Amino acid sequence: MRGATHAKWAACAVTVALAATACGGGGSGGSGDGSGIVRSSWGDPQNPVEPANTNEVQGGKVLDMLFRGLKKYDPKTGEAKDLIAEKIETTDSQNFTVTLKDGWTFSNGEKVTAKSFVDAWNYGAHVDNKQNNAPFFSDIKGYEDVHPESGSAKAKTMSGLVVKDDKTFTVALKEKFSTWPETLGYQAYAPLPKVFFDDHAGWLSKPIGNGPYTVESYAKGSEMKLRAWDGYKGEDKAQNGGVDLKVYTDNNTAYTDLMAGNLDLVDDVPAQQLKNVKNDLGDRYINQPALIIQTLVFPMYDKNWSKAGMEKVRRGLSMAINRDEITKEIFQETRTPAVDWTSPALGEKGGYKDMCGDACTYDPEQAKKLVAEGGGLPGGKVQITSNVDTGSHRVWMDAVCNSINNALGKGTCTVNPVGTFADFKNQLGAYKFTGPFRSGWQADYPLIQNFLEPLYYKNGSSNYGKFDNKAFNDLVDKANAETDRAKATTDFQNAQKILAEQMPAIPLWYQNGSAGYSENVSDVTLNQFSVPVYDQIKVN
Amino acid sequence: MGRYVARRLLQMIPVFIGSTLIIFLMMYALPGDPVRAMMGDQAYDPSVVASKRKELGLDLPILQQYWNYLSGLVQGDFGTQIASQQPIADVIARVFPVTIRLTIFAFAFVSIVGIGLGIIAGLRPDTLRDRGLLTLTLILVSMPSFVLGFLLQWLLAFQWPIVKPTVQDDTDITQLLLPAIVLASLSLAYVARLTRTSIAENLRADYMRTAVAKGLPRRRIIGVHLMRNSLIPVVTFLGIEIGNLMTGAIVTEGIFNVGGVGNEIYQALIRREGATVVGIASLMVLIYLAASLIVDLLYAVLDPRIRYA
């Protein structure tokens, strides 16, 4: 029996050790004087955090705190307001003169000058630097020389960028692009300090910018601590002492930590918790449309779908989808039924308006009639394709098919799930689909142009359906040449009328941004990109 | 003994090469292009993709890629991650210590509590406490780790708040205890059952009767004669379990937000970071090989009849 006694002791030791963890707890600091720290959930950014290389939201959060550009989008209205830019002038919508305000510096003391911008943009565009956001500079004259489609670069800098003096530089574009200054709020256009070019590796491990925060420490894969920068002169000074971004690989775990008081802010409420979220958080839950739209794109490169008469079939399919029910039942209203090809986050001034009309309203009778008039579906069937590894894609695809089957007859619609996003992207680029496929689009800047030109303009960078319509292209050209912003917006809206007739892509719904926060913080809002406006959060 | 160890070490080389090749080929066979996936939903530039592929050597034939990888590996170069451009050696250095800490806890828990419970039950087979243990282990075996994880998290962090629900600081050993226990529970049940059966069987062996007849003290009979003979199957199981504990933590690490190997390999799989998966998996293979060698050597310690030449 001695052995057994020993074993009992061992078991007791473990129990004691377990109970001892009770002492491990601890409260978090924070008082109402603006020095409290916000603890927020984060995902490990896939790419290195640098302005021209970050194209996803997690790295974007950091850039949003670290950098300020020529313009800044108002978090409420989405309007692009001058920030570092004193003025951006043009007479012909093609050649712009940018004048900077005085007094802006990087957190290491270096002045923000015209050169800081021009060097940063040339770096971002150059093919050797392999920056993901290089295409954002492709409107500038001389882009082909630094970033040819194949082969090596012919020049080091773009000829369209010229530094006049410390406070002024000029930009020459390849073509007229009246709303180009509005794009400059995007993070890829941020200025960079000298140290970025001199000690790139050092900069990446502890980025230095000109925004309201500085990086205190960055432990890759676990946490980034950002602290309010005292020397920041802008109007949007941080209202808190800093932000700790903690990496979570599972948003359920982050939500658990929010409930337990270990976290102040989660900006992605897991789908499983949507039913409880009102009970758990009450009015500390935010759910608002983001600059994201999901569509079903038709393969216009396939004759079966693009021949004359098929526009009726495409419209018919759109009317066979019960958007209201799907967004309510499956997405618990975290999606908003689409009525155009943009997003409500643009606001009415930005051009959001019901342009789809009847074609986006559920009407099974009319749908059946239209499909029959148009000569029926190719082969009598339609197959929907999407990747199914994220975003409940499988679930809504089934629901959409169900809806189509109810309207057009059983067995009409089938789904083609693709295992991974990487594989789906490969298939997109191969242009081999024989039925409609999912396209999710997140705009880079709150601009109606960004929802239409890349997706439906001839040879647009993400025109995966190869839609090409002369009337549409002409209207986009006209809008880009317009110097008056309101007129340009109207042209883009008119261009959508053609989309409503031709229906090259069925608008499904706008994706909402969601966030939940603890009682520890207040004044939490999301901007159009569904990123929390960190600098305005107050810690109680 | 020395020759035996040397032979075993040499045998590891083909096993290592074979297993890394298989993992490498499997990653290659997965559909999708990691460089393309990195660009997300947005517009992208084919020339950037092409030059990244070229730089990373992803445009070469698969066997040449494997050769490059392996020749880098023997020089201690694990390669670079595609998207983050971090050296994979850094990634490994970041995640392995966390997992090793977690594994040490889980392993200690499995060995001490598992063997302990097995002895308690095995010495009195078919009594109430034996049946009680069998029922307990049956529950543990049949409960998936995420059920147990969420259950304990809910009970211990929300109902009776004595621990934090997730790991805030992975160097704090008290915070790692709960995940370690969840991780260990399944193997714990196996070890307890294995020990219990082995002891119950050996209690009836001839040598036990002889030892009792010789008038040896009971502590020596149980502690030396019985334990040594009964622990051989348990040690085999424990040896293999080290590897399982290290790799099998994906679910547990997710529930408790531990940034260890499981999480990293899962992320790497989703992002199609082939070199990261192969690098971590290769280390796992080495750990399995080393553990099984140690187990084999331990046999000789436990059973003097076993000799290695």
JSON list of N, CA, C and O in Angstrom, two decimals, chain A residues 1 10 21-22 44 46-48 130 132 147 149 220 246-249 253 257 260 423 425 440 442 461 464, chain B residues 31 36 38 42-43 45 47 52 55 83-84 86 94 112 162-163 165-166 168 174 218 254-255 257 263 271:
[
{"chain": "A", "resi": 1, "resn": "MET", "atom": "N", "xyz": [0.81, -1.22, 0.00]},
{"chain": "A", "resi": 1, "resn": "MET", "atom": "CA", "xyz": [0.00, 0.00, 0.00]},
{"chain": "A", "resi": 1, "resn": "MET", "atom": "C", "xyz": [0.84, 1.26, 0.00]},
{"chain": "A", "resi": 1, "resn": "MET", "atom": "O", "xyz": [0.33, 2.35, -0.18]},
{"chain": "A", "resi": 10, "resn": "ALA", "atom": "N", "xyz": [1.14, 12.60, -4.66]},
{"chain": "A", "resi": 10, "resn": "ALA", "atom": "CA", "xyz": [1.39, 13.25, -5.95]},
{"chain": "A", "resi": 10, "resn": "ALA", "atom": "C", "xyz": [0.13, 13.94, -6.43]},
{"chain": "A", "resi": 10, "resn": "ALA", "atom": "O", "xyz": [0.16, 15.08, -6.89]},
{"chain": "A", "resi": 21, "resn": "THR", "atom": "N", "xyz": [-3.34, 28.67, -8.85]},
{"chain": "A", "resi": 21, "resn": "THR", "atom": "CA", "xyz": [-3.54, 29.58, -9.98]},
{"chain": "A", "resi": 21, "resn": "THR", "atom": "C", "xyz": [-4.57, 30.63, -9.63]},
{"chain": "A", "resi": 21, "resn": "THR", "atom": "O", "xyz": [-4.66, 31.65, -10.28]},
{"chain": "A", "resi": 22, "resn": "ALA", "atom": "N", "xyz": [-5.35, 30.36, -8.61]},
{"chain": "A", "resi": 22, "resn": "ALA", "atom": "CA", "xyz": [-6.33, 31.34, -8.20]},
{"chain": "A", "resi": 22, "resn": "ALA", "atom": "C", "xyz": [-5.66, 32.65, -7.81]},
{"chain": "A", "resi": 22, "resn": "ALA", "atom": "O", "xyz": [-6.24, 33.72, -7.92]},
{"chain": "A", "resi": 44, "resn": "ASP", "atom": "N", "xyz": [-2.53, 37.98, -36.29]},
{"chain": "A", "resi": 44, "resn": "ASP", "atom": "CA", "xyz": [-1.15, 38.18, -36.70]},
{"chain": "A", "resi": 44, "resn": "ASP", "atom": "C", "xyz": [-1.13, 38.61, -38.18]},
{"chain": "A", "resi": 44, "resn": "ASP", "atom": "O", "xyz": [-1.61, 37.88, -39.02]},
{"chain": "A", "resi": 46, "resn": "GLN", "atom": "N", "xyz": [-0.30, 38.92, -41.89]},
{"chain": "A", "resi": 46, "resn": "GLN", "atom": "CA", "xyz": [0.36, 37.95, -42.74]},
{"chain": "A", "resi": 46, "resn": "GLN", "atom": "C", "xyz": [1.64, 38.53, -43.34]},
{"chain": "A", "resi": 46, "resn": "GLN", "atom": "O", "xyz": [2.67, 37.88, -43.38]},
{"chain": "A", "resi": 47, "resn": "ASN", "atom": "N", "xyz": [1.55, 39.77, -43.80]},
{"chain": "A", "resi": 47, "resn": "ASN", "atom": "CA", "xyz": [2.70, 40.40, -44.45]},
{"chain": "A", "resi": 47, "resn": "ASN", "atom": "C", "xyz": [3.39, 41.31, -43.46]},
{"chain": "A", "resi": 47, "resn": "ASN", "atom": "O", "xyz": [2.81, 41.70, -42.46]},
{"chain": "A", "resi": 48, "resn": "PRO", "atom": "N", "xyz": [4.65, 41.68, -43.74]},
{"chain": "A", "resi": 48, "resn": "PRO", "atom": "CA", "xyz": [5.30, 42.66, -42.87]},
{"chain": "A", "resi": 48, "resn": "PRO", "atom": "C", "xyz": [4.48, 43.95, -42.84]},
{"chain": "A", "resi": 48, "resn": "PRO", "atom": "O", "xyz": [3.89, 44.32, -43.85]},
{"chain": "A", "resi": 130, "resn": "LYS", "atom": "N", "xyz": [8.99, 44.46, -54.48]},
{"chain": "A", "resi": 130, "resn": "LYS", "atom": "CA", "xyz": [7.93, 43.46, -54.37]},
{"chain": "A", "resi": 130, "resn": "LYS", "atom": "C", "xyz": [6.86, 43.83, -53.36]},
{"chain": "A", "resi": 130, "resn": "LYS", "atom": "O", "xyz": [6.48, 43.05, -52.49]},
{"chain": "A", "resi": 132, "resn": "ASN", "atom": "N", "xyz": [3.10, 44.55, -52.22]},
{"chain": "A", "resi": 132, "resn": "ASN", "atom": "CA", "xyz": [1.77, 44.09, -52.65]},
{"chain": "A", "resi": 132, "resn": "ASN", "atom": "C", "xyz": [0.91, 45.20, -53.21]},
{"chain": "A", "resi": 132, "resn": "ASN", "atom": "O", "xyz": [0.06, 44.97, -54.05]},
{"chain": "A", "resi": 147, "resn": "HIS", "atom": "N", "xyz": [8.07, 49.51, -62.97]},
{"chain": "A", "resi": 147, "resn": "HIS", "atom": "CA", "xyz": [7.35, 48.27, -62.70]},
{"chain": "A", "resi": 147, "resn": "HIS", "atom": "C", "xyz": [6.81, 47.68, -64.02]},
{"chain": "A", "resi": 147, "resn": "HIS", "atom": "O", "xyz": [5.60, 47.66, -64.26]},
{"chain": "A", "resi": 149, "resn": "GLU", "atom": "N", "xyz": [5.69, 44.94, -66.88]},
{"chain": "A", "resi": 149, "resn": "GLU", "atom": "CA", "xyz": [4.92, 43.70, -66.69]},
{"chain": "A", "resi": 149, "resn": "GLU", "atom": "C", "xyz": [5.82, 42.48, -66.63]},
{"chain": "A", "resi": 149, "resn": "GLU", "atom": "O", "xyz": [5.50, 41.49, -66.00]},
{"chain": "A", "resi": 220, "resn": "LYS", "atom": "N", "xyz": [6.29, 39.38, -32.38]},
{"chain": "A", "resi": 220, "resn": "LYS", "atom": "CA", "xyz": [5.61, 38.76, -33.51]},
{"chain": "A", "resi": 220, "resn": "LYS", "atom": "C", "xyz": [4.85, 37.52, -33.04]},
{"chain": "A", "resi": 220, "resn": "LYS", "atom": "O", "xyz": [5.33, 36.73, -32.26]},
{"chain": "A", "resi": 246, "resn": "LYS", "atom": "N", "xyz": [-3.58, 42.20, -29.01]},
{"chain": "A", "resi": 246, "resn": "LYS", "atom": "CA", "xyz": [-3.22, 40.83, -28.64]},
{"chain": "A", "resi": 246, "resn": "LYS", "atom": "C", "xyz": [-3.66, 39.87, -29.73]},
{"chain": "A", "resi": 246, "resn": "LYS", "atom": "O", "xyz": [-4.80, 39.94, -30.20]},
{"chain": "A", "resi": 247, "resn": "VAL", "atom": "N", "xyz": [-2.78, 38.96, -30.10]},
{"chain": "A", "resi": 247, "resn": "VAL", "atom": "CA", "xyz": [-3.08, 38.03, -31.19]},
{"chain": "A", "resi": 247, "resn": "VAL", "atom": "C", "xyz": [-3.99, 36.90, -30.70]},
{"chain": "A", "resi": 247, "resn": "VAL", "atom": "O", "xyz": [-3.72, 36.27, -29.69]},
{"chain": "A", "resi": 248, "resn": "TYR", "atom": "N", "xyz": [-5.08, 36.70, -31.41]},
{"chain": "A", "resi": 248, "resn": "TYR", "atom": "CA", "xyz": [-5.96, 35.55, -31.19]},
{"chain": "A", "resi": 248, "resn": "TYR", "atom": "C", "xyz": [-6.09, 34.79, -32.50]},
{"chain": "A", "resi": 248, "resn": "TYR", "atom": "O", "xyz": [-6.29, 35.40, -33.54]},
{"chain": "A", "resi": 249, "resn": "THR", "atom": "N", "xyz": [-5.97, 33.48, -32.43]},
{"chain": "A", "resi": 249, "resn": "THR", "atom": "CA", "xyz": [-6.15, 32.71, -33.66]},
{"chain": "A", "resi": 249, "resn": "THR", "atom": "C", "xyz": [-7.60, 32.28, -33.79]},
{"chain": "A", "resi": 249, "resn": "THR", "atom": "O", "xyz": [-8.02, 31.85, -34.84]},
{"chain": "A", "resi": 253, "resn": "THR", "atom": "N", "xyz": [-12.27, 32.54, -28.82]},
{"chain": "A", "resi": 253, "resn": "THR", "atom": "CA", "xyz": [-11.44, 32.71, -27.64]},
{"chain": "A", "resi": 253, "resn": "THR", "atom": "C", "xyz": [-11.37, 34.18, -27.26]},
{"chain": "A", "resi": 253, "resn": "THR", "atom": "O", "xyz": [-11.42, 34.53, -26.07]},
{"chain": "A", "resi": 257, "resn": "ASP", "atom": "N", "xyz": [-12.53, 35.98, -23.77]},
{"chain": "A", "resi": 257, "resn": "ASP", "atom": "CA", "xyz": [-11.70, 36.88, -22.98]},
{"chain": "A", "resi": 257, "resn": "ASP", "atom": "C", "xyz": [-12.39, 38.23, -22.76]},
{"chain": "A", "resi": 257, "resn": "ASP", "atom": "O", "xyz": [-12.21, 38.85, -21.72]},
{"chain": "A", "resi": 260, "resn": "ALA", "atom": "N", "xyz": [-14.69, 37.67, -19.97]},
{"chain": "A", "resi": 260, "resn": "ALA", "atom": "CA", "xyz": [-14.00, 37.48, -18.70]},
{"chain": "A", "resi": 260, "resn": "ALA", "atom": "C", "xyz": [-13.30, 38.74, -18.23]},
{"chain": "A", "resi": 260, "resn": "ALA", "atom": "O", "xyz": [-12.71, 38.76, -17.16]},
{"chain": "A", "resi": 423, "resn": "ASP", "atom": "N", "xyz": [-6.88, 28.04, -53.74]},
{"chain": "A", "resi": 423, "resn": "ASP", "atom": "CA", "xyz": [-7.30, 27.27, -54.90]},
{"chain": "A", "resi": 423, "resn": "ASP", "atom": "C", "xyz": [-8.35, 28.04, -55.69]},
{"chain": "A", "resi": 423, "resn": "ASP", "atom": "O", "xyz": [-8.32, 28.10, -56.93]},
{"chain": "A", "resi": 425, "resn": "LYS", "atom": "N", "xyz": [-8.77, 31.23, -55.90]},
{"chain": "A", "resi": 425, "resn": "LYS", "atom": "CA", "xyz": [-8.13, 32.33, -56.62]},
{"chain": "A", "resi": 425, "resn": "LYS", "atom": "C", "xyz": [-7.46, 31.83, -57.90]},
{"chain": "A", "resi": 425, "resn": "LYS", "atom": "O", "xyz": [-7.49, 32.50, -58.92]},
{"chain": "A", "resi": 440, "resn": "GLY", "atom": "N", "xyz": [-16.02, 38.66, -53.52]},
{"chain": "A", "resi": 440, "resn": "GLY", "atom": "CA", "xyz": [-16.13, 39.56, -52.37]},
{"chain": "A", "resi": 440, "resn": "GLY", "atom": "C", "xyz": [-15.22, 40.73, -52.64]},
{"chain": "A", "resi": 440, "resn": "GLY", "atom": "O", "xyz": [-14.07, 40.55, -53.00]},
{"chain": "A", "resi": 442, "resn": "GLN", "atom": "N", "xyz": [-13.71, 44.31, -51.09]},
{"chain": "A", "resi": 442, "resn": "GLN", "atom": "CA", "xyz": [-13.57, 45.35, -50.08]},
{"chain": "A", "resi": 442, "resn": "GLN", "atom": "C", "xyz": [-12.88, 46.53, -50.72]},
{"chain": "A", "resi": 442, "resn": "GLN", "atom": "O", "xyz": [-11.78, 46.40, -51.26]},
{"chain": "A", "resi": 461, "resn": "SER", "atom": "N", "xyz": [-8.67, 45.43, -63.11]},
{"chain": "A", "resi": 461, "resn": "SER", "atom": "CA", "xyz": [-7.72, 44.54, -62.44]},
{"chain": "A", "resi": 461, "resn": "SER", "atom": "C", "xyz": [-8.40, 43.35, -61.75]},
{"chain": "A", "resi": 461, "resn": "SER", "atom": "O", "xyz": [-7.78, 42.32, -61.56]},
{"chain": "A", "resi": 464, "resn": "TYR", "atom": "N", "xyz": [-13.03, 39.62, -63.07]},
{"chain": "A", "resi": 464, "resn": "TYR", "atom": "CA", "xyz": [-12.85, 38.18, -63.29]},
{"chain": "A", "resi": 464, "resn": "TYR", "atom": "C", "xyz": [-13.90, 37.59, -64.22]},
{"chain": "A", "resi": 464, "resn": "TYR", "atom": "O", "xyz": [-13.74, 36.48, -64.71]},
{"chain": "B", "resi": 31, "resn": "PRO", "atom": "N", "xyz": [-3.89, 22.09, -53.72]},
{"chain": "B", "resi": 31, "resn": "PRO", "atom": "CA", "xyz": [-4.17, 23.09, -54.75]},
{"chain": "B", "resi": 31, "resn": "PRO", "atom": "C", "xyz": [-3.98, 24.50, -54.22]},
{"chain": "B", "resi": 31, "resn": "PRO", "atom": "O", "xyz": [-4.08, 24.75, -53.03]},
{"chain": "B", "resi": 36, "resn": "ARG", "atom": "N", "xyz": [-0.10, 33.82, -54.50]},
{"chain": "B", "resi": 36, "resn": "ARG", "atom": "CA", "xyz": [-1.33, 34.42, -54.98]},
{"chain": "B", "resi": 36, "resn": "ARG", "atom": "C", "xyz": [-2.32, 34.63, -53.83]},
{"chain": "B", "resi": 36, "resn": "ARG", "atom": "O", "xyz": [-2.99, 35.67, -53.75]},
{"chain": "B", "resi": 38, "resn": "MET", "atom": "N", "xyz": [-1.73, 35.28, -50.85]},
{"chain": "B", "resi": 38, "resn": "MET", "atom": "CA", "xyz": [-1.27, 36.38, -50.02]},
{"chain": "B", "resi": 38, "resn": "MET", "atom": "C", "xyz": [-1.86, 37.72, -50.48]},
{"chain": "B", "resi": 38, "resn": "MET", "atom": "O", "xyz": [-1.98, 38.65, -49.70]},
{"chain": "B", "resi": 42, "resn": "GLN", "atom": "N", "xyz": [-7.98, 41.54, -53.29]},
{"chain": "B", "resi": 42, "resn": "GLN", "atom": "CA", "xyz": [-7.75, 42.79, -54.01]},
{"chain": "B", "resi": 42, "resn": "GLN", "atom": "C", "xyz": [-7.06, 42.58, -55.36]},
{"chain": "B", "resi": 42, "resn": "GLN", "atom": "O", "xyz": [-6.65, 41.49, -55.71]},
{"chain": "B", "resi": 43, "resn": "ALA", "atom": "N", "xyz": [-6.95, 43.70, -56.04]},
{"chain": "B", "resi": 43, "resn": "ALA", "atom": "CA", "xyz": [-6.22, 43.69, -57.29]},
{"chain": "B", "resi": 43, "resn": "ALA", "atom": "C", "xyz": [-4.77, 43.32, -56.99]},
{"chain": "B", "resi": 43, "resn": "ALA", "atom": "O", "xyz": [-4.27, 43.60, -55.92]},
{"chain": "B", "resi": 45, "resn": "ASP", "atom": "N", "xyz": [-0.67, 42.35, -58.85]},
{"chain": "B", "resi": 45, "resn": "ASP", "atom": "CA", "xyz": [0.16, 42.56, -60.01]},
{"chain": "B", "resi": 45, "resn": "ASP", "atom": "C", "xyz": [0.88, 41.26, -60.35]},
{"chain": "B", "resi": 45, "resn": "ASP", "atom": "O", "xyz": [1.64, 40.74, -59.54]},
{"chain": "B", "resi": 47, "resn": "SER", "atom": "N", "xyz": [3.39, 40.63, -62.08]},
{"chain": "B", "resi": 47, "resn": "SER", "atom": "CA", "xyz": [4.85, 40.65, -62.08]},
{"chain": "B", "resi": 47, "resn": "SER", "atom": "C", "xyz": [5.41, 40.59, -60.66]},
{"chain": "B", "resi": 47, "resn": "SER", "atom": "O", "xyz": [6.49, 40.04, -60.43]},
{"chain": "B", "resi": 52, "resn": "LYS", "atom": "N", "xyz": [8.20, 37.24, -56.82]},
{"chain": "B", "resi": 52, "resn": "LYS", "atom": "CA", "xyz": [8.26, 36.61, -55.50]},
{"chain": "B", "resi": 52, "resn": "LYS", "atom": "C", "xyz": [8.46, 35.11, -55.64]},
{"chain": "B", "resi": 52, "resn": "LYS", "atom": "O", "xyz": [9.21, 34.50, -54.89]},
{"chain": "B", "resi": 55, "resn": "GLU", "atom": "N", "xyz": [12.07, 34.49, -56.51]},
{"chain": "B", "resi": 55, "resn": "GLU", "atom": "CA", "xyz": [12.96, 34.71, -55.39]},
{"chain": "B", "resi": 55, "resn": "GLU", "atom": "C", "xyz": [12.91, 33.54, -54.41]},
{"chain": "B", "resi": 55, "resn": "GLU", "atom": "O", "xyz": [13.92, 33.11, -53.87]},
{"chain": "B", "resi": 83, "resn": "ALA", "atom": "N", "xyz": [4.98, 34.97, -46.86]},
{"chain": "B", "resi": 83, "resn": "ALA", "atom": "CA", "xyz": [4.30, 36.26, -46.69]},
{"chain": "B", "resi": 83, "resn": "ALA", "atom": "C", "xyz": [5.04, 37.18, -45.73]},
{"chain": "B", "resi": 83, "resn": "ALA", "atom": "O", "xyz": [5.34, 38.32, -46.07]},
{"chain": "B", "resi": 84, "resn": "SER", "atom": "N", "xyz": [5.37, 36.68, -44.55]},
{"chain": "B", "resi": 84, "resn": "SER", "atom": "CA", "xyz": [5.92, 37.58, -43.54]},
{"chain": "B", "resi": 84, "resn": "SER", "atom": "C", "xyz": [7.41, 37.83, -43.71]},
{"chain": "B", "resi": 84, "resn": "SER", "atom": "O", "xyz": [7.98, 38.69, -43.07]},
{"chain": "B", "resi": 86, "resn": "GLN", "atom": "N", "xyz": [9.75, 36.27, -42.57]},
{"chain": "B", "resi": 86, "resn": "GLN", "atom": "CA", "xyz": [10.51, 35.95, -41.36]},
{"chain": "B", "resi": 86, "resn": "GLN", "atom": "C", "xyz": [11.28, 34.67, -41.59]},
{"chain": "B", "resi": 86, "resn": "GLN", "atom": "O", "xyz": [10.77, 33.75, -42.21]},
{"chain": "B", "resi": 94, "resn": "ARG", "atom": "N", "xyz": [10.26, 30.78, -31.63]},
{"chain": "B", "resi": 94, "resn": "ARG", "atom": "CA", "xyz": [9.21, 31.48, -30.88]},
{"chain": "B", "resi": 94, "resn": "ARG", "atom": "C", "xyz": [8.18, 30.50, -30.34]},
{"chain": "B", "resi": 94, "resn": "ARG", "atom": "O", "xyz": [7.74, 30.61, -29.20]},
{"chain": "B", "resi": 112, "resn": "ILE", "atom": "N", "xyz": [2.51, 11.20, -13.59]},
{"chain": "B", "resi": 112, "resn": "ILE", "atom": "CA", "xyz": [2.34, 11.10, -12.13]},
{"chain": "B", "resi": 112, "resn": "ILE", "atom": "C", "xyz": [0.91, 10.67, -11.80]},
{"chain": "B", "resi": 112, "resn": "ILE", "atom": "O", "xyz": [0.69, 9.65, -11.15]},
{"chain": "B", "resi": 162, "resn": "ILE", "atom": "N", "xyz": [-11.63, 30.95, -10.58]},
{"chain": "B", "resi": 162, "resn": "ILE", "atom": "CA", "xyz": [-10.34, 30.75, -9.90]},
{"chain": "B", "resi": 162, "resn": "ILE", "atom": "C", "xyz": [-9.17, 30.81, -10.88]},
{"chain": "B", "resi": 162, "resn": "ILE", "atom": "O", "xyz": [-8.04, 30.96, -10.47]},
{"chain": "B", "resi": 163, "resn": "VAL", "atom": "N", "xyz": [-9.44, 30.68, -12.18]},
{"chain": "B", "resi": 163, "resn": "VAL", "atom": "CA", "xyz": [-8.34, 30.83, -13.14]},
{"chain": "B", "resi": 163, "resn": "VAL", "atom": "C", "xyz": [-8.80, 31.79, -14.24]},
{"chain": "B", "resi": 163, "resn": "VAL", "atom": "O", "xyz": [-9.98, 32.07, -14.38]},
{"chain": "B", "resi": 165, "resn": "PRO", "atom": "N", "xyz": [-9.57, 32.55, -18.11]},
{"chain": "B", "resi": 165, "resn": "PRO", "atom": "CA", "xyz": [-10.05, 31.62, -19.14]},
{"chain": "B", "resi": 165, "resn": "PRO", "atom": "C", "xyz": [-9.01, 31.33, -20.22]},
{"chain": "B", "resi": 165, "resn": "PRO", "atom": "O", "xyz": [-9.04, 30.27, -20.82]},
{"chain": "B", "resi": 166, "resn": "THR", "atom": "N", "xyz": [-8.13, 32.27, -20.48]},
{"chain": "B", "resi": 166, "resn": "THR", "atom": "CA", "xyz": [-7.13, 32.01, -21.52]},
{"chain": "B", "resi": 166, "resn": "THR", "atom": "C", "xyz": [-5.75, 32.36, -20.98]},
{"chain": "B", "resi": 166, "resn": "THR", "atom": "O", "xyz": [-5.62, 32.95, -19.93]},
{"chain": "B", "resi": 168, "resn": "GLN", "atom": "N", "xyz": [-2.73, 34.49, -20.77]},
{"chain": "B", "resi": 168, "resn": "GLN", "atom": "CA", "xyz": [-2.36, 35.87, -21.06]},
{"chain": "B", "resi": 168, "resn": "GLN", "atom": "C", "xyz": [-0.87, 35.99, -21.30]},
{"chain": "B", "resi": 168, "resn": "GLN", "atom": "O", "xyz": [-0.41, 36.80, -22.07]},
{"chain": "B", "resi": 174, "resn": "THR", "atom": "N", "xyz": [1.60, 29.09, -14.06]},
{"chain": "B", "resi": 174, "resn": "THR", "atom": "CA", "xyz": [0.30, 28.80, -13.45]},
{"chain": "B", "resi": 174, "resn": "THR", "atom": "C", "xyz": [-0.81, 28.91, -14.48]},
{"chain": "B", "resi": 174, "resn": "THR", "atom": "O", "xyz": [-1.81, 28.21, -14.39]},
{"chain": "B", "resi": 218, "resn": "ARG", "atom": "N", "xyz": [6.77, -5.71, 1.89]},
{"chain": "B", "resi": 218, "resn": "ARG", "atom": "CA", "xyz": [5.78, -5.42, 0.86]},
{"chain": "B", "resi": 218, "resn": "ARG", "atom": "C", "xyz": [6.20, -4.24, -0.03]},
{"chain": "B", "resi": 218, "resn": "ARG", "atom": "O", "xyz": [6.00, -4.26, -1.24]},
{"chain": "B", "resi": 254, "resn": "GLY", "atom": "N", "xyz": [-6.03, 26.49, -29.39]},
{"chain": "B", "resi": 254, "resn": "GLY", "atom": "CA", "xyz": [-7.02, 27.44, -29.88]},
{"chain": "B", "resi": 254, "resn": "GLY", "atom": "C", "xyz": [-7.94, 27.90, -28.76]},
{"chain": "B", "resi": 254, "resn": "GLY", "atom": "O", "xyz": [-8.20, 29.09, -28.61]},
{"chain": "B", "resi": 255, "resn": "ILE", "atom": "N", "xyz": [-8.42, 26.95, -27.95]},
{"chain": "B", "resi": 255, "resn": "ILE", "atom": "CA", "xyz": [-9.38, 27.30, -26.89]},
{"chain": "B", "resi": 255, "resn": "ILE", "atom": "C", "xyz": [-8.75, 28.25, -25.88]},
{"chain": "B", "resi": 255, "resn": "ILE", "atom": "O", "xyz": [-9.38, 29.19, -25.41]},
{"chain": "B", "resi": 257, "resn": "ASN", "atom": "N", "xyz": [-5.92, 30.01, -26.36]},
{"chain": "B", "resi": 257, "resn": "ASN", "atom": "CA", "xyz": [-5.08, 31.02, -27.01]},
{"chain": "B", "resi": 257, "resn": "ASN", "atom": "C", "xyz": [-3.62, 30.92, -26.61]},
{"chain": "B", "resi": 257, "resn": "ASN", "atom": "O", "xyz": [-2.99, 31.89, -26.21]},
{"chain": "B", "resi": 263, "resn": "ASN", "atom": "N", "xyz": [-0.94, 25.86, -33.12]},
{"chain": "B", "resi": 263, "resn": "ASN", "atom": "CA", "xyz": [-1.49, 27.03, -33.77]},
{"chain": "B", "resi": 263, "resn": "ASN", "atom": "C", "xyz": [-0.70, 27.43, -35.00]},
{"chain": "B", "resi": 263, "resn": "ASN", "atom": "O", "xyz": [-1.24, 27.74, -36.04]},
{"chain": "B", "resi": 271, "resn": "ARG", "atom": "N", "xyz": [-2.35, 29.11, -44.79]},
{"chain": "B", "resi": 271, "resn": "ARG", "atom": "CA", "xyz": [-1.69, 30.08, -45.67]},
{"chain": "B", "resi": 271, "resn": "ARG", "atom": "C", "xyz": [-0.82, 29.39, -46.70]},
{"chain": "B", "resi": 271, "resn": "ARG", "atom": "O", "xyz": [-0.14, 30.04, -47.47]}
]
